[in-house]
PDB file of C-alpha atoms in Angstrom:
ATOM      1  CA  MET E   1    -104.850  34.831   2.412  1.00  0.00           C
ATOM      2  CA  ASP E   2    -101.656  36.675   3.553  1.00  0.00           C
ATOM      3  CA  PRO E   3     -98.354  35.465   2.243  1.00  0.00           C
ATOM      4  CA  PRO E   4     -96.328  34.028   5.729  1.00  0.00           C
ATOM      5  CA  GLU E   5     -94.222  36.307   7.323  1.00  0.00           C
ATOM      6  CA  CYS E   6     -90.121  36.004   7.369  1.00  0.00           C
ATOM      7  CA  ASN E   7     -89.684  35.767  10.943  1.00  0.00           C
ATOM      8  CA  GLY E   8     -87.224  33.730  12.576  1.00  0.00           C
ATOM      9  CA  HIS E   9     -84.869  33.415  10.167  1.00  0.00           C
ATOM     10  CA  SER E  10     -81.423  33.823  10.172  1.00  0.00           C
ATOM     11  CA  HIS E  11     -79.220  34.408   7.672  1.00  0.00           C
ATOM     12  CA  ASP E  12     -76.227  31.262   7.844  1.00  0.00           C
ATOM     13  CA  HIS E  13     -72.967  32.768   5.822  1.00  0.00           C
ATOM     14  CA  HIS E  14     -71.262  29.425   5.450  1.00  0.00           C
ATOM     15  CA  ASP E  15     -71.476  27.366   2.806  1.00  0.00           C
ATOM     16  CA  HIS E  16     -73.178  24.242   1.474  1.00  0.00           C
ATOM     17  CA  GLU E  17     -72.448  22.884   5.376  1.00  0.00           C
ATOM     18  CA  ASN E  18     -73.936  23.445   8.669  1.00  0.00           C
ATOM     19  CA  ASP E  19     -76.069  22.225  10.610  1.00  0.00           C
ATOM     20  CA  LEU E  20     -78.442  20.854   8.657  1.00  0.00           C
ATOM     21  CA  GLY E  21     -76.061  18.669   6.539  1.00  0.00           C
ATOM     22  CA  LEU E  22     -74.108  18.866   3.510  1.00  0.00           C
ATOM     23  CA  SER E  23     -75.567  19.159  -0.066  1.00  0.00           C
ATOM     24  CA  LEU E  24     -77.267  15.607  -1.185  1.00  0.00           C
ATOM     25  CA  ARG E  25     -76.645  16.411  -4.874  1.00  0.00           C
ATOM     26  CA  PRO E  26     -73.574  13.938  -5.325  1.00  0.00           C
ATOM     27  CA  GLN E  27     -76.124  10.809  -3.272  1.00  0.00           C
ATOM     28  CA  VAL E  28     -79.306  12.166  -6.114  1.00  0.00           C
ATOM     29  CA  ASP E  29     -79.459   9.715  -8.981  1.00  0.00           C
ATOM     30  CA  LEU E  30     -79.936  12.200 -12.050  1.00  0.00           C
ATOM     31  CA  PRO E  31     -80.671   9.724 -14.609  1.00  0.00           C
ATOM     32  CA  GLY E  32     -83.981   8.811 -12.757  1.00  0.00           C
ATOM     33  CA  VAL E  33     -84.980  11.967 -12.056  1.00  0.00           C
ATOM     34  CA  GLN E  34     -88.554  12.739 -13.493  1.00  0.00           C
ATOM     35  CA  CYS E  35     -90.554  15.735 -13.430  1.00  0.00           C
ATOM     36  CA  PHE E  36     -94.495  15.516 -14.193  1.00  0.00           C
ATOM     37  CA  ASN E  37     -96.808  19.082 -16.545  1.00  0.00           C
ATOM     38  CA  GLU E  38     -93.051  20.472 -17.314  1.00  0.00           C
ATOM     39  CA  GLU E  39     -92.974  22.154 -20.061  1.00  0.00           C
ATOM     40  CA  ILE E  40     -89.396  21.114 -21.074  1.00  0.00           C
ATOM     41  CA  PRO E  41     -88.632  17.453 -20.788  1.00  0.00           C
ATOM     42  CA  ASN E  42     -85.941  17.038 -18.042  1.00  0.00           C
ATOM     43  CA  SER E  43     -85.798  20.908 -16.807  1.00  0.00           C
ATOM     44  CA  GLY E  44     -86.843  19.335 -13.514  1.00  0.00           C
ATOM     45  CA  ARG E  45     -83.629  16.851 -13.943  1.00  0.00           C
ATOM     46  CA  ALA E  46     -81.822  20.615 -14.331  1.00  0.00           C
ATOM     47  CA  VAL E  47     -83.156  22.696 -11.685  1.00  0.00           C
ATOM     48  CA  ILE E  48     -80.720  19.702  -9.007  1.00  0.00           C
ATOM     49  CA  LYS E  49     -78.119  21.914  -9.792  1.00  0.00           C
ATOM     50  CA  ALA E  50     -74.785  21.941  -7.802  1.00  0.00           C
ATOM     51  CA  HIS E  51     -74.368  24.081  -4.513  1.00  0.00           C
ATOM     52  CA  GLN E  52     -72.003  26.583  -6.390  1.00  0.00           C
ATOM     53  CA  ASP E  53     -74.810  26.594  -9.233  1.00  0.00           C
ATOM     54  CA  ARG E  54     -77.971  27.522  -7.083  1.00  0.00           C
ATOM     55  CA  LEU E  55     -77.835  31.252  -7.681  1.00  0.00           C
ATOM     56  CA  THR E  56     -78.040  30.951 -11.563  1.00  0.00           C
ATOM     57  CA  VAL E  57     -81.120  31.942 -13.276  1.00  0.00           C
ATOM     58  CA  GLU E  58     -80.738  29.464 -16.241  1.00  0.00           C
ATOM     59  CA  PRO E  59     -82.071  26.807 -16.654  1.00  0.00           C
ATOM     60  CA  VAL E  60     -85.250  26.784 -15.610  1.00  0.00           C
ATOM     61  CA  LEU E  61     -87.950  24.428 -14.509  1.00  0.00           C
ATOM     62  CA  ARG E  62     -91.393  25.642 -15.639  1.00  0.00           C
ATOM     63  CA  SER E  63     -94.635  23.605 -15.828  1.00  0.00           C
ATOM     64  CA  GLN E  64     -97.635  23.611 -18.560  1.00  0.00           C
ATOM     65  CA  PRO E  65     -99.113  27.653 -19.537  1.00  0.00           C
ATOM     66  CA  ASP E  66    -101.459  28.428 -17.167  1.00  0.00           C
ATOM     67  CA  ASP E  67    -101.207  25.336 -15.156  1.00  0.00           C
ATOM     68  CA  PRO E  68     -99.385  25.412 -11.668  1.00  0.00           C
ATOM     69  CA  GLU E  69     -99.270  22.113 -10.814  1.00  0.00           C
ATOM     70  CA  LEU E  70     -95.735  19.780 -10.641  1.00  0.00           C
ATOM     71  CA  LEU E  71     -94.845  16.637  -9.694  1.00  0.00           C
ATOM     72  CA  LEU E  72     -91.185  15.912  -9.276  1.00  0.00           C
ATOM     73  CA  PHE E  73     -89.567  12.725  -7.905  1.00  0.00           C
ATOM     74  CA  ILE E  74     -86.103  12.574  -6.673  1.00  0.00           C
ATOM     75  CA  PRO E  75     -84.679   9.144  -6.237  1.00  0.00           C
ATOM     76  CA  PHE E  76     -81.439   8.123  -4.684  1.00  0.00           C
ATOM     77  CA  THR E  77     -77.801   5.892  -4.698  1.00  0.00           C
ATOM     78  CA  GLU E  78     -78.091   5.145  -1.249  1.00  0.00           C
ATOM     79  CA  ALA E  79     -80.412   5.647   1.545  1.00  0.00           C
ATOM     80  CA  VAL E  80     -79.968   8.996   2.938  1.00  0.00           C
ATOM     81  CA  VAL E  81     -81.115  11.420   5.751  1.00  0.00           C
ATOM     82  CA  VAL E  82     -82.337  14.682   4.326  1.00  0.00           C
ATOM     83  CA  GLN E  83     -82.289  17.167   7.064  1.00  0.00           C
ATOM     84  CA  SER E  84     -83.520  20.214   4.954  1.00  0.00           C
ATOM     85  CA  ILE E  85     -84.532  21.255   1.327  1.00  0.00           C
ATOM     86  CA  SER E  86     -84.368  24.429  -0.803  1.00  0.00           C
ATOM     87  CA  ILE E  87     -86.868  25.607  -3.449  1.00  0.00           C
ATOM     88  CA  ARG E  88     -85.719  28.869  -5.856  1.00  0.00           C
ATOM     89  CA  SER E  89     -87.491  30.261  -7.923  1.00  0.00           C
ATOM     90  CA  VAL E  90     -87.562  34.200 -10.015  1.00  0.00           C
ATOM     91  CA  ILE E  91     -88.375  37.629  -8.844  1.00  0.00           C
ATOM     92  CA  PRO E  92     -91.177  39.240 -10.718  1.00  0.00           C
ATOM     93  CA  GLY E  93     -90.772  41.615 -12.561  1.00  0.00           C
ATOM     94  CA  GLN E  94     -86.922  40.967 -13.166  1.00  0.00           C
ATOM     95  CA  GLY E  95     -87.076  40.593 -16.628  1.00  0.00           C
ATOM     96  CA  HIS E  96     -86.888  36.704 -16.242  1.00  0.00           C
ATOM     97  CA  HIS E  97     -89.707  34.619 -16.943  1.00  0.00           C
ATOM     98  CA  ASP E  98     -92.255  37.607 -16.014  1.00  0.00           C
ATOM     99  CA  ASP E  99     -95.231  35.001 -17.036  1.00  0.00           C
ATOM    100  CA  ALA E 100     -94.447  32.605 -14.835  1.00  0.00           C
ATOM    101  CA  SER E 101     -94.572  32.589 -11.318  1.00  0.00           C
ATOM    102  CA  PRO E 102     -92.052  30.961  -8.357  1.00  0.00           C
ATOM    103  CA  PRO E 103     -94.513  27.732  -6.294  1.00  0.00           C
ATOM    104  CA  ARG E 104     -95.956  28.562  -3.007  1.00  0.00           C
ATOM    105  CA  HIS E 105     -97.223  25.502  -1.394  1.00  0.00           C
ATOM    106  CA  VAL E 106     -95.801  21.709  -1.517  1.00  0.00           C
ATOM    107  CA  LYS E 107     -96.010  18.740  -0.367  1.00  0.00           C
ATOM    108  CA  LEU E 108     -93.478  16.508   0.459  1.00  0.00           C
ATOM    109  CA  PHE E 109     -93.584  12.363  -0.284  1.00  0.00           C
ATOM    110  CA  VAL E 110     -91.118   9.639   1.217  1.00  0.00           C
ATOM    111  CA  ASN E 111     -90.415   6.881  -0.269  1.00  0.00           C
ATOM    112  CA  ARG E 112     -93.032   6.640  -3.264  1.00  0.00           C
ATOM    113  CA  ASP E 113     -92.494   5.533  -7.450  1.00  0.00           C
ATOM    114  CA  ASP E 114     -96.218   5.268  -8.109  1.00  0.00           C
ATOM    115  CA  LEU E 115     -97.184   8.819  -7.045  1.00  0.00           C
ATOM    116  CA  ASP E 116     -99.161  10.669 -10.532  1.00  0.00           C
ATOM    117  CA  PHE E 117    -101.255  14.097  -9.842  1.00  0.00           C
ATOM    118  CA  ASP E 118    -104.621  12.480  -8.123  1.00  0.00           C
ATOM    119  CA  THR E 119    -103.074   9.841  -5.658  1.00  0.00           C
ATOM    120  CA  ALA E 120    -100.398  13.000  -4.436  1.00  0.00           C
ATOM    121  CA  ARG E 121    -103.709  15.275  -4.685  1.00  0.00           C
ATOM    122  CA  ASP E 122    -105.366  13.306  -1.918  1.00  0.00           C
ATOM    123  CA  LEU E 123    -102.287  11.451   0.083  1.00  0.00           C
ATOM    124  CA  GLU E 124    -101.572  12.554   2.686  1.00  0.00           C
ATOM    125  CA  PRO E 125     -98.146  13.595   2.589  1.00  0.00           C
ATOM    126  CA  ALA E 126     -95.152  13.374   5.109  1.00  0.00           C
ATOM    127  CA  MET E 127     -94.855  17.667   5.420  1.00  0.00           C
ATOM    128  CA  GLN E 128     -96.450  20.082   3.498  1.00  0.00           C
ATOM    129  CA  LEU E 129     -94.708  23.868   3.298  1.00  0.00           C
ATOM    130  CA  GLU E 130     -96.451  27.195   2.050  1.00  0.00           C
ATOM    131  CA  LEU E 131     -92.808  28.763   0.405  1.00  0.00           C
ATOM    132  CA  LEU E 132     -92.100  32.595   1.816  1.00  0.00           C
ATOM    133  CA  PRO E 133     -92.558  35.473  -0.957  1.00  0.00           C
ATOM    134  CA  PRO E 134     -90.258  36.069  -3.909  1.00  0.00           C
ATOM    135  CA  HIS E 135     -88.637  39.167  -2.725  1.00  0.00           C
ATOM    136  CA  HIS E 136     -87.069  36.674  -0.797  1.00  0.00           C
ATOM    137  CA  PHE E 137     -85.060  35.124  -3.063  1.00  0.00           C
ATOM    138  CA  VAL E 138     -82.870  38.669  -3.553  1.00  0.00           C
ATOM    139  CA  GLU E 139     -80.095  37.504  -1.273  1.00  0.00           C
ATOM    140  CA  GLY E 140     -79.569  33.701  -1.673  1.00  0.00           C
ATOM    141  CA  THR E 141     -81.686  30.580  -1.060  1.00  0.00           C
ATOM    142  CA  ILE E 142     -84.137  29.746   2.013  1.00  0.00           C
ATOM    143  CA  ASP E 143     -83.291  26.060   4.022  1.00  0.00           C
ATOM    144  CA  TYR E 144     -86.610  24.534   5.164  1.00  0.00           C
ATOM    145  CA  PRO E 145     -85.671  21.763   7.922  1.00  0.00           C
ATOM    146  CA  LEU E 146     -88.299  18.884   7.578  1.00  0.00           C
ATOM    147  CA  ARG E 147     -90.349  17.893   9.843  1.00  0.00           C
ATOM    148  CA  PRO E 148     -90.691  15.872  11.631  1.00  0.00           C
ATOM    149  CA  ALA E 149     -87.334  14.190  11.495  1.00  0.00           C
ATOM    150  CA  GLY E 150     -88.272  10.519  11.905  1.00  0.00           C
ATOM    151  CA  ARG E 151     -90.321  10.507   8.730  1.00  0.00           C
ATOM    152  CA  PHE E 152     -87.348  11.453   6.320  1.00  0.00           C
ATOM    153  CA  GLN E 153     -84.544   9.306   7.674  1.00  0.00           C
ATOM    154  CA  ASN E 154     -83.310   6.635   5.700  1.00  0.00           C
ATOM    155  CA  ILE E 155     -84.640   7.508   2.838  1.00  0.00           C
ATOM    156  CA  SER E 156     -84.490   6.297  -0.681  1.00  0.00           C
ATOM    157  CA  SER E 157     -86.730   9.012  -2.548  1.00  0.00           C
ATOM    158  CA  LEU E 158     -88.452  12.160  -2.431  1.00  0.00           C
ATOM    159  CA  THR E 159     -91.167  13.434  -3.689  1.00  0.00           C
ATOM    160  CA  ILE E 160     -92.121  16.925  -4.399  1.00  0.00           C
ATOM    161  CA  LEU E 161     -95.797  18.575  -5.580  1.00  0.00           C
ATOM    162  CA  VAL E 162     -96.100  21.675  -6.065  1.00  0.00           C
ATOM    163  CA  VAL E 163     -99.813  22.218  -5.829  1.00  0.00           C
ATOM    164  CA  ASP E 164     -99.792  26.333  -6.525  1.00  0.00           C
ATOM    165  CA  ASN E 165     -98.024  29.655  -6.669  1.00  0.00           C
ATOM    166  CA  TYR E 166     -97.952  32.905  -5.739  1.00  0.00           C
ATOM    167  CA  SER E 167     -99.867  34.178  -8.821  1.00  0.00           C
ATOM    168  CA  GLY E 168    -103.396  34.446  -7.290  1.00  0.00           C
ATOM    169  CA  GLU E 169    -106.277  33.922  -9.513  1.00  0.00           C
ATOM    170  CA  ASP E 170    -104.153  34.434 -12.696  1.00  0.00           C
ATOM    171  CA  GLU E 171    -103.208  30.701 -12.885  1.00  0.00           C
ATOM    172  CA  ARG E 172     -99.335  30.794 -14.474  1.00  0.00           C
ATOM    173  CA  SER E 173     -97.323  28.758 -15.038  1.00  0.00           C
ATOM    174  CA  THR E 174     -94.885  27.665 -11.969  1.00  0.00           C
ATOM    175  CA  ILE E 175     -91.187  28.574 -12.444  1.00  0.00           C
ATOM    176  CA  ILE E 176     -88.455  27.414 -10.219  1.00  0.00           C
ATOM    177  CA  THR E 177     -84.853  27.434 -10.577  1.00  0.00           C
ATOM    178  CA  PHE E 178     -83.023  25.798  -8.034  1.00  0.00           C
ATOM    179  CA  VAL E 179     -83.881  22.977  -6.071  1.00  0.00           C
ATOM    180  CA  GLY E 180     -81.779  21.468  -2.842  1.00  0.00           C
ATOM    181  CA  LEU E 181     -81.267  19.265  -0.220  1.00  0.00           C
ATOM    182  CA  LYS E 182     -79.139  18.714   2.216  1.00  0.00           C
ATOM    183  CA  GLY E 183     -78.630  15.788   4.637  1.00  0.00           C
ATOM    184  CA  LYS E 184     -75.761  12.624   4.759  1.00  0.00           C
ATOM    185  CA  GLY E 185     -75.592   9.547   2.885  1.00  0.00           C
ATOM    186  CA  THR E 186     -75.557   6.185   4.703  1.00  0.00           C
ATOM    187  CA  ASN E 187     -73.275   4.136   2.520  1.00  0.00           C
ATOM    188  CA  VAL E 188     -76.665   1.527   1.960  1.00  0.00           C
ATOM    189  CA  ARG E 189     -77.177   1.421  -1.165  1.00  0.00           C
ATOM    190  CA  ARG E 190     -81.230   1.088  -2.396  1.00  0.00           C
ATOM    191  CA  MET E 191     -82.745  -1.399  -4.615  1.00  0.00           C
ATOM    192  CA  ALA E 192     -83.065  -0.813  -8.441  1.00  0.00           C
ATOM    193  CA  VAL E 193     -86.877  -0.198  -8.890  1.00  0.00           C
ATOM    194  CA  GLU E 194     -88.969   0.428 -11.698  1.00  0.00           C
ATOM    195  CA  ALA E 195     -92.169   2.715 -12.300  1.00  0.00           C
ATOM    196  CA  VAL E 196     -94.815   3.754 -14.507  1.00  0.00           C
ATOM    197  CA  TYR E 197     -95.449   7.574 -14.137  1.00  0.00           C
ATOM    198  CA  GLU E 198     -97.974   9.119 -15.694  1.00  0.00           C
ATOM    199  CA  THR E 199     -96.653  11.496 -18.087  1.00  0.00           C
ATOM    200  CA  GLN E 200     -99.413  14.267 -19.423  1.00  0.00           C
ATOM    201  CA  PRO E 201    -100.836  16.847 -17.460  1.00  0.00           C
ATOM    202  CA  MET E 202    -103.200  16.454 -14.882  1.00  0.00           C
ATOM    203  CA  PRO E 203    -105.793  18.670 -14.043  1.00  0.00           C
ATOM    204  CA  LYS E 204    -104.581  21.918 -11.553  1.00  0.00           C
ATOM    205  CA  GLN E 205    -105.523  21.788  -7.736  1.00  0.00           C
ATOM    206  CA  THR E 206    -108.121  24.626  -7.132  1.00  0.00           C
ATOM    207  CA  THR E 207    -107.752  24.015  -3.334  1.00  0.00           C
ATOM    208  CA  ALA E 208    -105.060  24.612  -1.216  1.00  0.00           C
ATOM    209  CA  LYS E 209    -104.377  24.740   2.525  1.00  0.00           C
ATOM    210  CA  ALA E 210    -102.177  27.394   4.284  1.00  0.00           C
ATOM    211  CA  PHE E 211     -99.470  25.589   5.772  1.00  0.00           C
ATOM    212  CA  ASP E 212     -96.549  26.543   8.344  1.00  0.00           C
ATOM    213  CA  ALA E 213     -92.781  25.772   8.410  1.00  0.00           C
ATOM    214  CA  PHE E 214     -89.658  27.063   9.912  1.00  0.00           C
ATOM    215  CA  ALA E 215     -87.183  28.401   7.440  1.00  0.00           C
ATOM    216  CA  ARG E 216     -83.879  29.200   7.549  1.00  0.00           C
ATOM    217  CA  GLU E 217     -82.132  31.842   5.083  1.00  0.00           C
ATOM    218  CA  SER E 218     -78.524  30.899   3.339  1.00  0.00           C
ATOM    219  CA  CYS E 219     -76.438  32.862   1.242  1.00  0.00           C
TER     220      CYS E 219
END
């Protein structure tokens, strides 16, 4: 399957505010962020960086060796509208974590604090994305607008399932250096919830569909 083409994207030289909203990092409940199948504890939390740090290589989130899947749960301190997502990685062969590969296919779920890998693989997501190839990471980050927009309004959490990566049949670990969300808060505080998660690595996903998405690059 050929990589998706980068057509129809525009370079956005604004700062963290544009038509896709403001950075939602202030609304992220960072202590509540959890990532499963991560190689280093709390590294999923660490890549939800401030906007000005989005191009930094460290810290990184890596999946367990030879297993590309990651499940990242992001709760918010208030109900939010998420308008776009950015997932950045490294370029293989540049001397940074060359034994790992950038994510390729991801699924997004909203308001689900009960997902494990088995459930997430089978559940219909709010949106599916095929991320652009690694060489697009050179100039900046890429904002992927979330469609349909109504599914991402007034939500209390977002869960990201990384299905596979660009390593192909090599089955390398997935590596992510930045996860950014843009949108707006609603000032409506969410209720505290408790959830039990599967913390052990689950069998890797062996099949994936091609997913289409519009994307916008921002420097």
